[in-house]
Short mmCIF file of C-alpha atoms in Angstrom, two decimals:
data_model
loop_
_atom_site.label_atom_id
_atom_site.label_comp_id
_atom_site.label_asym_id
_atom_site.label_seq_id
_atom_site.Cartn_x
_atom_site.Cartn_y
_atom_site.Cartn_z
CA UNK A 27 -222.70 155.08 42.72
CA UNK A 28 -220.99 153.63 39.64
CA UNK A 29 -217.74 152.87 39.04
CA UNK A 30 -215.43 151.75 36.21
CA UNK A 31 -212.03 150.37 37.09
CA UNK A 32 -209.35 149.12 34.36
CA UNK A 33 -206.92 146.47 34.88
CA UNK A 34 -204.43 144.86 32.69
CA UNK A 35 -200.42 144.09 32.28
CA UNK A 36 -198.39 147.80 32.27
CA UNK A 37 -196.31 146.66 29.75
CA UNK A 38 -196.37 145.55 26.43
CA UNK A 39 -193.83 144.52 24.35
CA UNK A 40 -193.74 146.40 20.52
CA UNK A 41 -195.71 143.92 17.86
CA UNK A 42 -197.91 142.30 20.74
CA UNK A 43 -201.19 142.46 21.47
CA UNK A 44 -202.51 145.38 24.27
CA UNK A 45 -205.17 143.92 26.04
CA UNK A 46 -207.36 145.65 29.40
CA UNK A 47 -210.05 144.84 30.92
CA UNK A 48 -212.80 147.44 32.37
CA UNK A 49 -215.41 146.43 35.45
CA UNK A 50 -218.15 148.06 35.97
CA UNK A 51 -220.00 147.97 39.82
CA UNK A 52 -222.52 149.99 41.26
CA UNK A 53 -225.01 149.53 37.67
CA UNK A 54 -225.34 147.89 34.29
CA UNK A 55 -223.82 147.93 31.18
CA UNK A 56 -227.43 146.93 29.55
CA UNK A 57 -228.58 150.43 30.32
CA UNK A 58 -229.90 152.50 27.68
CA UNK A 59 -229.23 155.58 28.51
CA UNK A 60 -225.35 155.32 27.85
CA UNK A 61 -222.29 154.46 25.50
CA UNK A 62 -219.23 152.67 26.89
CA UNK A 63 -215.60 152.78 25.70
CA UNK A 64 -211.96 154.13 25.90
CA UNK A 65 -210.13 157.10 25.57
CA UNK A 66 -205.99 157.20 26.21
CA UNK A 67 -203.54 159.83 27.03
CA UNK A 68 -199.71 159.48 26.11
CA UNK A 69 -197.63 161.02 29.35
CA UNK A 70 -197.43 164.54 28.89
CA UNK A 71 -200.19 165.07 26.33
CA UNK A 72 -204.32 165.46 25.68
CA UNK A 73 -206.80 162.80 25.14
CA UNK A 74 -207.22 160.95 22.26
CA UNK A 75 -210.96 158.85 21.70
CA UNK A 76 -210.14 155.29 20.85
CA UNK A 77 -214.39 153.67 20.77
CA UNK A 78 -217.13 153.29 22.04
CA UNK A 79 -220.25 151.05 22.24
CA UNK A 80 -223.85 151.20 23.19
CA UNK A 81 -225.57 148.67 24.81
CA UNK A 82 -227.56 147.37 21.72
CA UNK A 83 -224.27 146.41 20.13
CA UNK A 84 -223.12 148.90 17.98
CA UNK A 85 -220.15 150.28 18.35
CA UNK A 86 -217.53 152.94 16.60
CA UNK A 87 -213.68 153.37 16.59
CA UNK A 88 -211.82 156.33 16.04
CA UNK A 89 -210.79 155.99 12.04
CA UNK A 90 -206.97 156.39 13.16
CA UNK A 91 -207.06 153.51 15.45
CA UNK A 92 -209.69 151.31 13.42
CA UNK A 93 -207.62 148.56 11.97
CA UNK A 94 -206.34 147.60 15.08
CA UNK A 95 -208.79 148.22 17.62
CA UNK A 96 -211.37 145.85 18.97
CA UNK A 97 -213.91 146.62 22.04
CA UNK A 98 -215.68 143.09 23.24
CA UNK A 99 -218.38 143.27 26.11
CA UNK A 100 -218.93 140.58 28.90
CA UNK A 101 -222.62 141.39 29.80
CA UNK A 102 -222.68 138.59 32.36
CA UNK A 103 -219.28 139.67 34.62
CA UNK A 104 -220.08 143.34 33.94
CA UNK A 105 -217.00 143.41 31.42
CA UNK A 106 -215.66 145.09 28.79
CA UNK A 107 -212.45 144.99 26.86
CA UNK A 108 -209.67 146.82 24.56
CA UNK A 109 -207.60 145.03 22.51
CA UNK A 110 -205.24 147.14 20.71
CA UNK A 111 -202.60 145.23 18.22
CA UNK A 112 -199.53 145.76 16.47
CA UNK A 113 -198.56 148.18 19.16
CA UNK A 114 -195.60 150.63 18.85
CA UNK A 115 -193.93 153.27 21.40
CA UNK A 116 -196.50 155.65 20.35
CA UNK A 117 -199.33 153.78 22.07
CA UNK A 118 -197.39 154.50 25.47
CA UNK A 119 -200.18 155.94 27.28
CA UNK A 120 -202.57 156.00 30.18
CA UNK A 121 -205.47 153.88 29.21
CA UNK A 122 -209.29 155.18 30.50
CA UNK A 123 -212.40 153.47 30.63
CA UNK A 124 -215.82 155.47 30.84
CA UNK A 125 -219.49 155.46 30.55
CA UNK A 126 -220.34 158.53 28.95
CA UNK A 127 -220.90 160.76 29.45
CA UNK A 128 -220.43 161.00 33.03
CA UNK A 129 -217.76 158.37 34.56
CA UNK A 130 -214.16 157.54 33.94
CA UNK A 131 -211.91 155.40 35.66
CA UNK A 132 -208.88 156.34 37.48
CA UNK A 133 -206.68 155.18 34.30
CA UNK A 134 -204.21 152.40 33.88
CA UNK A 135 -200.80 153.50 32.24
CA UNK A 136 -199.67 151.04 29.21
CA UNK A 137 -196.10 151.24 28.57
CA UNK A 138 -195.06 149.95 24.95
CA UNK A 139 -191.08 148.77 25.32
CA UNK A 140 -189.08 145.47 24.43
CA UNK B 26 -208.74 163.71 9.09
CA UNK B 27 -210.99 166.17 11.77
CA UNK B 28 -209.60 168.49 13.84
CA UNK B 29 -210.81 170.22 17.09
CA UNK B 30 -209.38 173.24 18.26
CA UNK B 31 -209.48 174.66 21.45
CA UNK B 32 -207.23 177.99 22.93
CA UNK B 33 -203.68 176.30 24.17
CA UNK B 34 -203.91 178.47 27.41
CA UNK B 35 -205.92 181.54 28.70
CA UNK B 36 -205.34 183.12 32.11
CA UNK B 37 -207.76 184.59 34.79
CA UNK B 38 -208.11 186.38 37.88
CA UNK B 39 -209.49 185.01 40.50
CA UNK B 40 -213.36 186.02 40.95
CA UNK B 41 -213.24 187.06 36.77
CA UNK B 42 -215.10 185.81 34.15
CA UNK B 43 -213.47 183.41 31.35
CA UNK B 44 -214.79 181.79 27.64
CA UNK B 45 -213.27 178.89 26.90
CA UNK B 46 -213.69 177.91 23.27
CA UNK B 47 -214.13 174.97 20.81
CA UNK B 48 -213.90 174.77 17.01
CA UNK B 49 -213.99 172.03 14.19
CA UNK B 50 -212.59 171.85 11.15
CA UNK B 51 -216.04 170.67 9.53
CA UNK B 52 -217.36 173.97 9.98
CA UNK B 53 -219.67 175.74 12.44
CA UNK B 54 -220.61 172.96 16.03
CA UNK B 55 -224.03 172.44 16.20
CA UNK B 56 -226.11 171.12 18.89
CA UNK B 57 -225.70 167.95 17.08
CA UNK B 58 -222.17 167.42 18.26
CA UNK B 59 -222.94 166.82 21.78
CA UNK B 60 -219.95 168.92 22.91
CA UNK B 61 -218.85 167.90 26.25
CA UNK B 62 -216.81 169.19 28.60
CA UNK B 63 -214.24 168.14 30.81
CA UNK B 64 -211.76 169.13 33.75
CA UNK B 65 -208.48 168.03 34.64
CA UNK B 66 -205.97 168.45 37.14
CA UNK B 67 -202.22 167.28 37.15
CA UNK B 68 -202.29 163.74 38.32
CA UNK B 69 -205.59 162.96 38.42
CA UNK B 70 -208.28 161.30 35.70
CA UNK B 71 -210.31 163.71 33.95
CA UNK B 72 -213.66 164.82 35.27
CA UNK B 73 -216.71 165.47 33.11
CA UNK B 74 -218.08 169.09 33.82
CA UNK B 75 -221.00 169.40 30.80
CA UNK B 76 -222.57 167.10 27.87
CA UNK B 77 -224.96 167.96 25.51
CA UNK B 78 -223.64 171.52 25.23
CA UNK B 79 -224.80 173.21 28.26
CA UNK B 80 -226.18 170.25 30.49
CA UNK B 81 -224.16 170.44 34.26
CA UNK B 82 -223.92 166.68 35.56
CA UNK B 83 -225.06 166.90 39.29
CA UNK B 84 -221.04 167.16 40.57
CA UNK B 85 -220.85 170.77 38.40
CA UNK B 86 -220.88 173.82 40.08
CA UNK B 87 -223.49 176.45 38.85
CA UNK B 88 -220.28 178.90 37.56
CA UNK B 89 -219.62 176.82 35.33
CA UNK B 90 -221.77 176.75 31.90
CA UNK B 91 -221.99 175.48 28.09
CA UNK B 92 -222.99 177.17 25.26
CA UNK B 93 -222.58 177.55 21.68
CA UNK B 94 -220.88 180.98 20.67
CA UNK B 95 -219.83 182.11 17.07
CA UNK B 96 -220.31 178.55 15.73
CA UNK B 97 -217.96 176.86 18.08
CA UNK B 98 -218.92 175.26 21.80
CA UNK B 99 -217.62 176.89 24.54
CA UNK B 100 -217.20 176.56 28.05
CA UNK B 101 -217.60 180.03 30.52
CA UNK B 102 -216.66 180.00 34.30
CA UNK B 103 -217.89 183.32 36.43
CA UNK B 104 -216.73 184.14 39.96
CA UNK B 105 -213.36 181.84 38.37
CA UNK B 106 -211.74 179.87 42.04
CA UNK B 107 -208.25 179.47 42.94
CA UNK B 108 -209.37 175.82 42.11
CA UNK B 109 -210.40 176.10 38.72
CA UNK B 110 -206.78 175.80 37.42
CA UNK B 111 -206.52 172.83 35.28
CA UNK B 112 -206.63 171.70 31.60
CA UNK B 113 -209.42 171.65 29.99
CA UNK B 114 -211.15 169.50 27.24
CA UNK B 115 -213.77 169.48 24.82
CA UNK B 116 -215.57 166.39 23.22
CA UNK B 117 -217.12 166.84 19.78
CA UNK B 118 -219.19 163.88 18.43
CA UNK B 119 -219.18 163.74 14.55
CA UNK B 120 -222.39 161.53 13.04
CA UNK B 121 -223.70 161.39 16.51
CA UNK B 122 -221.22 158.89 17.49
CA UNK B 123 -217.54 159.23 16.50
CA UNK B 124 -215.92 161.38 19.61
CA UNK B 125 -212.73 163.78 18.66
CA UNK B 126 -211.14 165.83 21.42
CA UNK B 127 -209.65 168.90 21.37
CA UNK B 128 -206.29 169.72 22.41
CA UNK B 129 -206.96 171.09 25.39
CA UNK B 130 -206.48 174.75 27.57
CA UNK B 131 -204.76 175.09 30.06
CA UNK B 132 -206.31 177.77 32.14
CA UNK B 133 -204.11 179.20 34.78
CA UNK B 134 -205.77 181.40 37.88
CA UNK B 135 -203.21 184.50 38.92
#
């Protein structure tokens, strides 16, 4: 059974750099079948699509998010990563990983504060 | 910027039928967006229910089904559970690969 687990600090300070880290177990990320990204929620609200990848390399960002998103992959630890800069209050939030479309993780929440 | 719209709330007896609905801004949803489908309960990570409009993953009970309806996606539930409280989310994919949500129902069982 796969899973997809996110880890990463739970706060950030406003300016700086958000960075998390998803693992994947129980399959690959080389699979062909699926994409792989993030989606957030901010406490109290929906879900918002921040990118995705497939495994040949390409990958897309949502257009709001694009100039400070990037989503890396580490094929050989089963990896991937968000990094999110410039952050503000308003990317408070809890922070999913997923293969889609079928898994998510259990979420990580991200608090933006000085 | 793209907008997808889904009913804020809807409310259903328990054992009724209920159509959950999902628009875009673009114009009528194809087959082409993917829609997906998802379920979530207070506390807890959402859970997909449906992809590729009406395709169940193997977790998804049988009551629940996709479809397209009046050029939007939508989402039905029969013989609705006590259980089936929870919001609920669609997933439209725009060029085949850039995902918006919708806002989300919140479906209430009384």
């Amino acid at each position: 059974q796969l899973q997809v687990q996110e880890s990463g600090p739970g706060l950030v300070k406003p300016s700086e750099t958000l960075s998390l880290t998803c693992t994947v177990s129980g399959g690959f990320i080389s699979t062909s079948t699926y994409y792989w990204g993030w989606i957030r929620q901010p406490p109290g609200k929906g879900l918002e699509w921040i990118g995705f990848f497939y495994y040949s390399g390409s990958t897309n960002y949502s257009p709001s998010l694009k100039s400070r998103v990037t989503i890396s992959v580490d094929r050989s630890k089963s990896q991937f990563s968000l990094r999110l800069s410039s952050v503000t209050a308003a990317d408070t939030a809890i922070y999913y990983c997923a293969r889609a479309p079928d898994q998510w993780g259990q979420g990580t929440l991200v608090t933006v504060s000085s | 910027q793209t907008v997808v719209t889904q009913e804020p709330s809807l409310t259903v007896s328990p054992g009724g039928t209920v159509t959950l609905t999902c628009a875009s801004s673009t114009g009528a949803v194809t087959s082409d967006y993917y829609p997906n489908w998802f379920q979530q309960k207070p506390g807890q990570a959402p859970r997909a229910l449906i992809y590729s409009t009406s395709i169940r993953h193997s977790w998804t009970p049988a009551r629940f089904s996709g479809s397209l309806l009046g050029g939007k996606a939508a989402l039905t539930l029969s013989g609705v559970q006590p259980e089936d409280e929870a919001e609920y989310y669609c997933l439209l994919y725009y060029g085949g690969s850039q995902g918006v949500f919708g806002g989300g129902t919140k479906l209430t069982v009384l």
